[in-house]
PDB file of C-alpha atoms in Angstrom:
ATOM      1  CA  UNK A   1      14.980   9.682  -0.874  1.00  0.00           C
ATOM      2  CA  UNK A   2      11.598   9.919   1.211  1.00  0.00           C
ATOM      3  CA  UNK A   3      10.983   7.846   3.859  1.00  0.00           C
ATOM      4  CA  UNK A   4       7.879   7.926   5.894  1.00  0.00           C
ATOM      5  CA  UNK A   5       7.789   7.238   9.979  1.00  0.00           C
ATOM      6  CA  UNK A   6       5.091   6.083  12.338  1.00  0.00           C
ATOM      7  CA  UNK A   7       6.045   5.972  15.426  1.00  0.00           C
ATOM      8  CA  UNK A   8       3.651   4.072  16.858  1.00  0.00           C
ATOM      9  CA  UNK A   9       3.521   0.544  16.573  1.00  0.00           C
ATOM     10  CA  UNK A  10      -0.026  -0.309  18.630  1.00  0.00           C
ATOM     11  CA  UNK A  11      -2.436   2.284  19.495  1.00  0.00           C
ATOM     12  CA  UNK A  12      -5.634   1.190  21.847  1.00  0.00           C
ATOM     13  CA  UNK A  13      -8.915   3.171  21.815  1.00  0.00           C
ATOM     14  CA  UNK A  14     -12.220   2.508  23.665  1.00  0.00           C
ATOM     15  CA  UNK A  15     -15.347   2.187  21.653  1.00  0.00           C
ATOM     16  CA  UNK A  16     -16.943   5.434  20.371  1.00  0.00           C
ATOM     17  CA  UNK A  17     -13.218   7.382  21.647  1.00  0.00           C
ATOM     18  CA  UNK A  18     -10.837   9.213  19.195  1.00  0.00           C
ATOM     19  CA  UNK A  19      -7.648   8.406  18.735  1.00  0.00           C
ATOM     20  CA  UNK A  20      -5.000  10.073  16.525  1.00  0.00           C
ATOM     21  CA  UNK A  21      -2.308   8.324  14.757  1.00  0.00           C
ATOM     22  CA  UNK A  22       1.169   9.731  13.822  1.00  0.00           C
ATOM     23  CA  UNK A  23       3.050  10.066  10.797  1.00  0.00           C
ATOM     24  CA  UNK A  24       5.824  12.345   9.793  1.00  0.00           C
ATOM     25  CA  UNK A  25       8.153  11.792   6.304  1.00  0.00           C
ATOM     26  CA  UNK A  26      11.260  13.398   5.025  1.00  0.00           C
ATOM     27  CA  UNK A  27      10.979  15.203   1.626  1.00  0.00           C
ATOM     28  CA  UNK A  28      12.999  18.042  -0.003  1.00  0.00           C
ATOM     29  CA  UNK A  29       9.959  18.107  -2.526  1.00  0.00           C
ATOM     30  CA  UNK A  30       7.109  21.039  -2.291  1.00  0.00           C
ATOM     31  CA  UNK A  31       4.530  19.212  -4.347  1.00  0.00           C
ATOM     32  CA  UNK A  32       3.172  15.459  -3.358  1.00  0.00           C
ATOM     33  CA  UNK A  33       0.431  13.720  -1.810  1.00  0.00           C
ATOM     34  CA  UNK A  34      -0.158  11.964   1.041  1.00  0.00           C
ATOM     35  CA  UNK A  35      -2.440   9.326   2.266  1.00  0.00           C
ATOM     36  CA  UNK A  36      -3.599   7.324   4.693  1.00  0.00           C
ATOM     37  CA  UNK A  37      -4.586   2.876   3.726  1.00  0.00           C
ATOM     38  CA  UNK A  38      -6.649   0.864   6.265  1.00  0.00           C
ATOM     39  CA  UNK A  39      -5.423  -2.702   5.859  1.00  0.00           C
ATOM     40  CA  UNK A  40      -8.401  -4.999   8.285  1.00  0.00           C
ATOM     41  CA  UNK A  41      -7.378  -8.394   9.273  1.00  0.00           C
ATOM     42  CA  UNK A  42      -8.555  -9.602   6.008  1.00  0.00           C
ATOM     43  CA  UNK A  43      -5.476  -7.834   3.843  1.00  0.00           C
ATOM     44  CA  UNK A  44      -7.268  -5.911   1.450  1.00  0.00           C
ATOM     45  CA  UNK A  45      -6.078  -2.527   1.934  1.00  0.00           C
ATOM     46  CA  UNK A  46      -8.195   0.777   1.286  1.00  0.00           C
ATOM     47  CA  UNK A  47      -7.300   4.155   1.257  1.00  0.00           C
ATOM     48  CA  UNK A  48      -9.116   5.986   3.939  1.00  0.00           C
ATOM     49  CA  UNK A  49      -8.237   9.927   3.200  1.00  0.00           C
ATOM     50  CA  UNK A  50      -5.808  11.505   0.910  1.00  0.00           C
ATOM     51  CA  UNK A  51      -4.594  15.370   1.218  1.00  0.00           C
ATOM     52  CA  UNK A  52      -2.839  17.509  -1.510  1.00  0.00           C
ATOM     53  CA  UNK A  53       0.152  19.246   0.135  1.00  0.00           C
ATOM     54  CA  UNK A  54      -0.750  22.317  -2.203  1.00  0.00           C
ATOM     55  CA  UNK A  55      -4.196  22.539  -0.408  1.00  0.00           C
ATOM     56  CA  UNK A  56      -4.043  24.152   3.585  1.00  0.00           C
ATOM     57  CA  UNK A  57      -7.393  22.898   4.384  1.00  0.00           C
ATOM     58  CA  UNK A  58      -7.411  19.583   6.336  1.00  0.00           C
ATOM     59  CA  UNK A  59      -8.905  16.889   4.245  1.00  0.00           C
ATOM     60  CA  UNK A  60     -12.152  14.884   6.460  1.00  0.00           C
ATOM     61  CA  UNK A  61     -14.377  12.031   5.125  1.00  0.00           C
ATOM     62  CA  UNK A  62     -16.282  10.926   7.546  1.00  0.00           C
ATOM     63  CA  UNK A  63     -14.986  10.411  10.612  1.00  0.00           C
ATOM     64  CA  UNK A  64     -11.345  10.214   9.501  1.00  0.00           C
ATOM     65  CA  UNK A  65      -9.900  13.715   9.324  1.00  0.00           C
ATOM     66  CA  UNK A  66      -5.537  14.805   8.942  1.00  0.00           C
ATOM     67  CA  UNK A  67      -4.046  17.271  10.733  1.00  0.00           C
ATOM     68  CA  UNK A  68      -1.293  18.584   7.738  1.00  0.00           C
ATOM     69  CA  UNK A  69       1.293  20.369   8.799  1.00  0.00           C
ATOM     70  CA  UNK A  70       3.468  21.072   6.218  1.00  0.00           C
ATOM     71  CA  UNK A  71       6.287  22.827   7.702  1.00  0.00           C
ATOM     72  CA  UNK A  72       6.579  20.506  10.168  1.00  0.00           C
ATOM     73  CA  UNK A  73       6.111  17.696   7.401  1.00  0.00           C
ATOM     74  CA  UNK A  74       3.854  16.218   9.764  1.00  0.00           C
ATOM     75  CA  UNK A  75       0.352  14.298   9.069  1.00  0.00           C
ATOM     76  CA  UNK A  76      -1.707  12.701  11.698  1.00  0.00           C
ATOM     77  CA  UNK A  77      -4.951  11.094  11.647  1.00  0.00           C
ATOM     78  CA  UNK A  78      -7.840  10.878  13.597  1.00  0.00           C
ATOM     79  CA  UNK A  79     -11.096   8.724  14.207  1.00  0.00           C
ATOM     80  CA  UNK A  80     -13.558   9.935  15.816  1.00  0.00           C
ATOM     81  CA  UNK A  81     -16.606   7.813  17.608  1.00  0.00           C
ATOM     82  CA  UNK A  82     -14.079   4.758  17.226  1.00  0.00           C
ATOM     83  CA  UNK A  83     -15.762   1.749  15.938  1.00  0.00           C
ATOM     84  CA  UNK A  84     -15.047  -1.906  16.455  1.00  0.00           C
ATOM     85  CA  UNK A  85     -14.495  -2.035  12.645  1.00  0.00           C
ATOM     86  CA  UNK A  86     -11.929   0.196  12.540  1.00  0.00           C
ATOM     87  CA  UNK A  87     -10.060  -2.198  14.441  1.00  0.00           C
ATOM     88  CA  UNK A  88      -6.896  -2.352  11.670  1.00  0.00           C
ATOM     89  CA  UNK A  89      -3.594  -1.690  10.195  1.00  0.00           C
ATOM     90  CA  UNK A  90      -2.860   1.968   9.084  1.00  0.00           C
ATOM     91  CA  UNK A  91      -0.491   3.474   6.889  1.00  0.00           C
ATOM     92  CA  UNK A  92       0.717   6.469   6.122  1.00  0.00           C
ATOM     93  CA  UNK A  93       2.133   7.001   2.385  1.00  0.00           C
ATOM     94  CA  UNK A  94       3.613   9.093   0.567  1.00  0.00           C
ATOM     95  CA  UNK A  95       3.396  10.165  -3.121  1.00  0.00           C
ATOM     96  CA  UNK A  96       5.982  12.510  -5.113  1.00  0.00           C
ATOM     97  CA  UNK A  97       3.885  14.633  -7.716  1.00  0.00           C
ATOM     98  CA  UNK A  98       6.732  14.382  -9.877  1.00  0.00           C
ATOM     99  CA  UNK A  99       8.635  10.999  -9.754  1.00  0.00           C
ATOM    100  CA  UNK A 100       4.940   9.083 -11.311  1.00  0.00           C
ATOM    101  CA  UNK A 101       2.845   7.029  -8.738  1.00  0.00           C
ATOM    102  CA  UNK A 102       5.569   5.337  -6.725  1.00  0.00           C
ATOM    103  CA  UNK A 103       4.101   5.468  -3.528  1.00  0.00           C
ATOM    104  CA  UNK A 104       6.681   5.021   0.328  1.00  0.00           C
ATOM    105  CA  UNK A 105       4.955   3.472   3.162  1.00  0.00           C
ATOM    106  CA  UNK A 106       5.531   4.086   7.235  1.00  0.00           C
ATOM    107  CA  UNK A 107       5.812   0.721   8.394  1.00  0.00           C
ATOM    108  CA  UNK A 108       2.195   0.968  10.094  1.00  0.00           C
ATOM    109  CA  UNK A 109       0.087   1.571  13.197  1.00  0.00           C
ATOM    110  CA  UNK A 110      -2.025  -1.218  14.663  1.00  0.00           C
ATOM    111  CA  UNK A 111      -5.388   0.363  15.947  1.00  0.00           C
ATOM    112  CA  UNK A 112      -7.301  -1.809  18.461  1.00  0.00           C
ATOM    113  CA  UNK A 113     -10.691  -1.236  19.547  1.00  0.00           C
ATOM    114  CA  UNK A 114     -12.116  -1.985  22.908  1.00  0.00           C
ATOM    115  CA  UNK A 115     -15.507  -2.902  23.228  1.00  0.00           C
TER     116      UNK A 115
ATOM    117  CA  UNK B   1     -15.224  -9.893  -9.802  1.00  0.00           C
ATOM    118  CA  UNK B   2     -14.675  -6.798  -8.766  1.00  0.00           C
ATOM    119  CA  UNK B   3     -11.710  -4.555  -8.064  1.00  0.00           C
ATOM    120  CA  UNK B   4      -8.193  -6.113  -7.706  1.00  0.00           C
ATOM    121  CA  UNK B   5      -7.759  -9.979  -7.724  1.00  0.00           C
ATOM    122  CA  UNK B   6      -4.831 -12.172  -7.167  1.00  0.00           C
ATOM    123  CA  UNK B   7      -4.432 -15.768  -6.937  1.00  0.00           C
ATOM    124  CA  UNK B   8      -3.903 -18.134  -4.980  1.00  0.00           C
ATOM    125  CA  UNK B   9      -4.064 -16.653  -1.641  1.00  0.00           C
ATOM    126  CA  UNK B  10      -1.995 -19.165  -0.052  1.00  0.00           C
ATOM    127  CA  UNK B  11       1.208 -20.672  -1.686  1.00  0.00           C
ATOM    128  CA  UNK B  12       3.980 -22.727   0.085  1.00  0.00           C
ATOM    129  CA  UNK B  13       6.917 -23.364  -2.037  1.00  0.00           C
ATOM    130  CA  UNK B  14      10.307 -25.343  -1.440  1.00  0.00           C
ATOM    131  CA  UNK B  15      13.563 -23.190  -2.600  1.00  0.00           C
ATOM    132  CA  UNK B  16      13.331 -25.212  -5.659  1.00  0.00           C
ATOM    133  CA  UNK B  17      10.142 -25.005  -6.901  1.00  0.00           C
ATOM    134  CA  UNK B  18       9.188 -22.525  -9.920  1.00  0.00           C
ATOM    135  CA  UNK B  19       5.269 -20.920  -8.864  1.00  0.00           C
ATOM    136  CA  UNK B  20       3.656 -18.158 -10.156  1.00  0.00           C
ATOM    137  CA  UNK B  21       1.442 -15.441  -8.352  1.00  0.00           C
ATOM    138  CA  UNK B  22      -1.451 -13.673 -10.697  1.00  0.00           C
ATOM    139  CA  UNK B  23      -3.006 -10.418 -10.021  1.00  0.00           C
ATOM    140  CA  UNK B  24      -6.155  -9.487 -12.124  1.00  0.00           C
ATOM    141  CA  UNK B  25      -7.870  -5.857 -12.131  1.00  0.00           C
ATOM    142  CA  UNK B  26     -11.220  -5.339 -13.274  1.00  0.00           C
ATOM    143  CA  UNK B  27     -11.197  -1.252 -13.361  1.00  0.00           C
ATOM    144  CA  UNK B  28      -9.695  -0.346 -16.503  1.00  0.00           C
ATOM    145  CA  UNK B  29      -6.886   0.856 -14.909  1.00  0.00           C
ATOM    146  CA  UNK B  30      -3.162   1.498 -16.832  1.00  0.00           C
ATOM    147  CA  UNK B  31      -0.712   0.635 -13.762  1.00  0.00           C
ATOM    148  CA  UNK B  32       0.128  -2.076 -11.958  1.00  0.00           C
ATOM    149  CA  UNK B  33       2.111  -2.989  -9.068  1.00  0.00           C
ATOM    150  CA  UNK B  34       3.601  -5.396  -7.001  1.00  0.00           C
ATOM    151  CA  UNK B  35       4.462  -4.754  -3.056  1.00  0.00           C
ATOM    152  CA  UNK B  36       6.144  -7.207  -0.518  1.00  0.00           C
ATOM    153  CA  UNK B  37       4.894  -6.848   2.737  1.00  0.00           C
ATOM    154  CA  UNK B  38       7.231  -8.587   5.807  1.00  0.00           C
ATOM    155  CA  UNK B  39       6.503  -8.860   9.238  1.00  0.00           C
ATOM    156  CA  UNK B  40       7.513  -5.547  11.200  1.00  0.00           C
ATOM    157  CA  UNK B  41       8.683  -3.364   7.476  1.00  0.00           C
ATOM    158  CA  UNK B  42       7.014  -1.365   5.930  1.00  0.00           C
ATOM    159  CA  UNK B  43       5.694  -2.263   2.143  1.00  0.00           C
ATOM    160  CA  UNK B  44       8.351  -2.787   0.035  1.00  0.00           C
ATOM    161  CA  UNK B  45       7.193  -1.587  -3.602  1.00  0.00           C
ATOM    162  CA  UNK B  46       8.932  -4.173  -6.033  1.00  0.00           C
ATOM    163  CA  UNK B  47       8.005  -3.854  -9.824  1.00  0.00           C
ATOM    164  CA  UNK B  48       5.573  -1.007 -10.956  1.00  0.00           C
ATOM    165  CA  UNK B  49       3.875  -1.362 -14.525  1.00  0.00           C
ATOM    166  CA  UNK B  50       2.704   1.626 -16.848  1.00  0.00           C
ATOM    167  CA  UNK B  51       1.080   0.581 -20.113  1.00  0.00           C
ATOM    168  CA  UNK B  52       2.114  -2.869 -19.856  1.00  0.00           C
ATOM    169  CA  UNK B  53       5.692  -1.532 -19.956  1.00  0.00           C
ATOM    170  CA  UNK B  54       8.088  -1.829 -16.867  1.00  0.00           C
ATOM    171  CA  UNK B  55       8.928   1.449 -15.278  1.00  0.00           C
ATOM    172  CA  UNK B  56      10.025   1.001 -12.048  1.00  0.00           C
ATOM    173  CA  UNK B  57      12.439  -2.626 -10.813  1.00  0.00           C
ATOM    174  CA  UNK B  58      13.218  -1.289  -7.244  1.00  0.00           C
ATOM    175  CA  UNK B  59      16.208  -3.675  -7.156  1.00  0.00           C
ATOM    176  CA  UNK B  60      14.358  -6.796  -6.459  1.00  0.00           C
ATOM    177  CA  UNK B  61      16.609  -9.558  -7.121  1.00  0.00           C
ATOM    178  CA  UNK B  62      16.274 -11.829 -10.474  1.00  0.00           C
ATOM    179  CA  UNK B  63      14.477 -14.672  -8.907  1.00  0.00           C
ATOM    180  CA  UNK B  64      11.274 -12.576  -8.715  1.00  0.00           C
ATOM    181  CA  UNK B  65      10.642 -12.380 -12.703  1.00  0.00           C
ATOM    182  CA  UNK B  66       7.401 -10.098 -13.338  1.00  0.00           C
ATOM    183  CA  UNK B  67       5.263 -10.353 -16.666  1.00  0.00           C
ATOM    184  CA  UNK B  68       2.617  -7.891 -17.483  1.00  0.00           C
ATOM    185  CA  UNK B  69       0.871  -9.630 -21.083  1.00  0.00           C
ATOM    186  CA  UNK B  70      -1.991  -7.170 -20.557  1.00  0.00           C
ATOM    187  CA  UNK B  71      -3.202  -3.299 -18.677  1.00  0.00           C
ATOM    188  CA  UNK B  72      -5.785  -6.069 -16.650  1.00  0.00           C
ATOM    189  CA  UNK B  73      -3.219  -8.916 -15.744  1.00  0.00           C
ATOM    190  CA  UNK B  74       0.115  -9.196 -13.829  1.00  0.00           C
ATOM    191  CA  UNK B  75       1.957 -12.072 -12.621  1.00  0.00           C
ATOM    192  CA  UNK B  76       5.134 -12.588 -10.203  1.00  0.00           C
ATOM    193  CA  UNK B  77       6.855 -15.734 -11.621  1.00  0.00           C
ATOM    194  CA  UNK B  78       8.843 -17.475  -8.805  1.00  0.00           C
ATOM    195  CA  UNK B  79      12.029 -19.679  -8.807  1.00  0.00           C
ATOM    196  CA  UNK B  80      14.749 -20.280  -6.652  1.00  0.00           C
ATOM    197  CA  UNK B  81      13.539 -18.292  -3.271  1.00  0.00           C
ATOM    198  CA  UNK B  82      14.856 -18.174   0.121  1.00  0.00           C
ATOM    199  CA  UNK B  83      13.231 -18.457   3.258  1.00  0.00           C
ATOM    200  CA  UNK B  84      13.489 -14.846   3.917  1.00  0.00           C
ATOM    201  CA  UNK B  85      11.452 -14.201   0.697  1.00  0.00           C
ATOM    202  CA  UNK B  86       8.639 -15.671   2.825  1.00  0.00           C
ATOM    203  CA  UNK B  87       5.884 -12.855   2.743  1.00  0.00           C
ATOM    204  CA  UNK B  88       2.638 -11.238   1.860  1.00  0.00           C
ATOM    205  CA  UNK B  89       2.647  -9.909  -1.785  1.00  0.00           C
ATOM    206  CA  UNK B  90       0.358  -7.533  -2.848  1.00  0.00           C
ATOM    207  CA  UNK B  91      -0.933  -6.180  -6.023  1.00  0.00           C
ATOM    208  CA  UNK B  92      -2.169  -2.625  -6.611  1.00  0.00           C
ATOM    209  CA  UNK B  93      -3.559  -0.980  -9.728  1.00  0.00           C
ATOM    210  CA  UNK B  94      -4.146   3.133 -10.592  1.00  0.00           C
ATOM    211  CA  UNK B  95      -4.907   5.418 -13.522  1.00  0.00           C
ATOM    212  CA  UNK B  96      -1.791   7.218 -14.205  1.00  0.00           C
ATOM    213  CA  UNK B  97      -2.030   9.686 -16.221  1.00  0.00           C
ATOM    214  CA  UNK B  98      -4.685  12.194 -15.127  1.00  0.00           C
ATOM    215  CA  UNK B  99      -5.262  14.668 -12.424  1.00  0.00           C
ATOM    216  CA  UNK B 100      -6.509  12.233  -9.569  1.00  0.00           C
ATOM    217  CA  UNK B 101      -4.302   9.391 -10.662  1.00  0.00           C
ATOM    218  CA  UNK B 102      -2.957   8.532  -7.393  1.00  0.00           C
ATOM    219  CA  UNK B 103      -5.447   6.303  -5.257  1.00  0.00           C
ATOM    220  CA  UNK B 104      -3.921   2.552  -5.764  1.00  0.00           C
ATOM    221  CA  UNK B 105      -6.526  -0.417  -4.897  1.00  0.00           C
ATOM    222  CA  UNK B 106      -5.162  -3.177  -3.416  1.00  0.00           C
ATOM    223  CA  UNK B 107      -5.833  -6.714  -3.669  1.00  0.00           C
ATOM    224  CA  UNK B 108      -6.209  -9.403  -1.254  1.00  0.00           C
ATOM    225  CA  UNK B 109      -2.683 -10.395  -1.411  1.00  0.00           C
ATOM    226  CA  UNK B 110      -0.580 -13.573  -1.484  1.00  0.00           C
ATOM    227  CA  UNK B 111       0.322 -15.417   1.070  1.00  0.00           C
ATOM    228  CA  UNK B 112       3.798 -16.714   0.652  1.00  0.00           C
ATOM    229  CA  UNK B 113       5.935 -19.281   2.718  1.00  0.00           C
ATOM    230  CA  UNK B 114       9.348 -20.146   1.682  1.00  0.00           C
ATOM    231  CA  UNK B 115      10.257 -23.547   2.624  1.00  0.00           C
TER     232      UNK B 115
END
């Protein structure tokens, strides 16, 4: 079975720094997705930036980019020019592109943002 | 209403109480889902809904009864918990089925507490 890991529970990052959150999973699979979902105090989670493990390039929107490294089965993310909305829960999840659209969650990074 | 609904927010049961959770989506999407989400574990996928038909029960046990009467509308039916079922419960919907079928929206969530 996948499982997905963050190993960090709290990350703290200054107004208008970067930080770069961790996430590495366990797959035996060479096709799948991967993602990363903002959940903000108020619970509604949103997906912030996906990446297809066929594609090499590093997926960016905004100022949310992944560092994919496949090999290593690794997938980080960073924010750049941290805002005080960003200020959140992060996950990192996994999708199998063959077993439908079950999706395995890390168990989460809290990002805090210092004014 | 927009996106993913569910209602109520807030529920507080006793272990012998019968409630029901509702999740509504308004983006004509095909799959539904419900998550559990404890305190320090990571989201716990628990029923997932193609086509109105069950596809996935990730051994969640029998006092969690889902119904899905429509593609828009899921409910959680409740009877019997136990304290430790005290949680947030989300619901997510997709498109399955096509090429960029795997962003799930969230909804607000669920607020549970187990009496």
């Amino acid at each position: 079975a996948q499982t997905v890991t963050q190993s960090q529970p709290e990350m703290s990052v200054q107004e208008a720094e970067t930080v770069t959150l961790s996430c590495t999973y366990d797959t035996s699979e060479s096709d799948y997705y991967l993602f990363w979902y903002k959940q903000p105090p108020s619970r509604q989670m949103i997906l912030v930036i996906r990446q297809e493990a066929y594609k090499q390039q590093n997926a960016t929107e905004n100022r949310f980019s992944v560092n994919f490294q496949k090999a290593a089965k690794s997938f980080s993310l960073k924010i750049s020019d941290s805002q005080l909305g960003d200020a959140a829960m992060y996950f990192c999840a996994y999708r199998s592109a063959a077993a439908g659209n079950k999706l395995t969650f890390g168990g989460g990074t809290r990002v805090l943002v210092k004014p | 209403e927009t996106g993913v609904t569910q209602t109520p927010r807030h529920l507080v049961m006793g272990m012998t109480n019968k409630k029901s959770l509702k999740c509504e989506q308004h983006l004509g999407h095909n799959a539904m889902y419900w998550y559990k989400q404890s305190a320090k574990k990571p989201l716990e996928l628990m029923f997932v809904y193609n086509f109105k038909e069950q596809t996935e029960n990730n051994s969640v046990p029998s006092r969690f009864s889902p119904e899905c009467p429509n593609s828009s509308h899921l409910f959680l039916h409740l009877h019997t918990l136990q304290p430790e079922d005290s949680a947030l419960y989300l619901c997510a919907s997709s498109q399955a089925g096509t090429v960029d079928s795997n962003e799930q929206f969230f909804g607000p969530g669920t607020r549970l507490t187990v009496l």
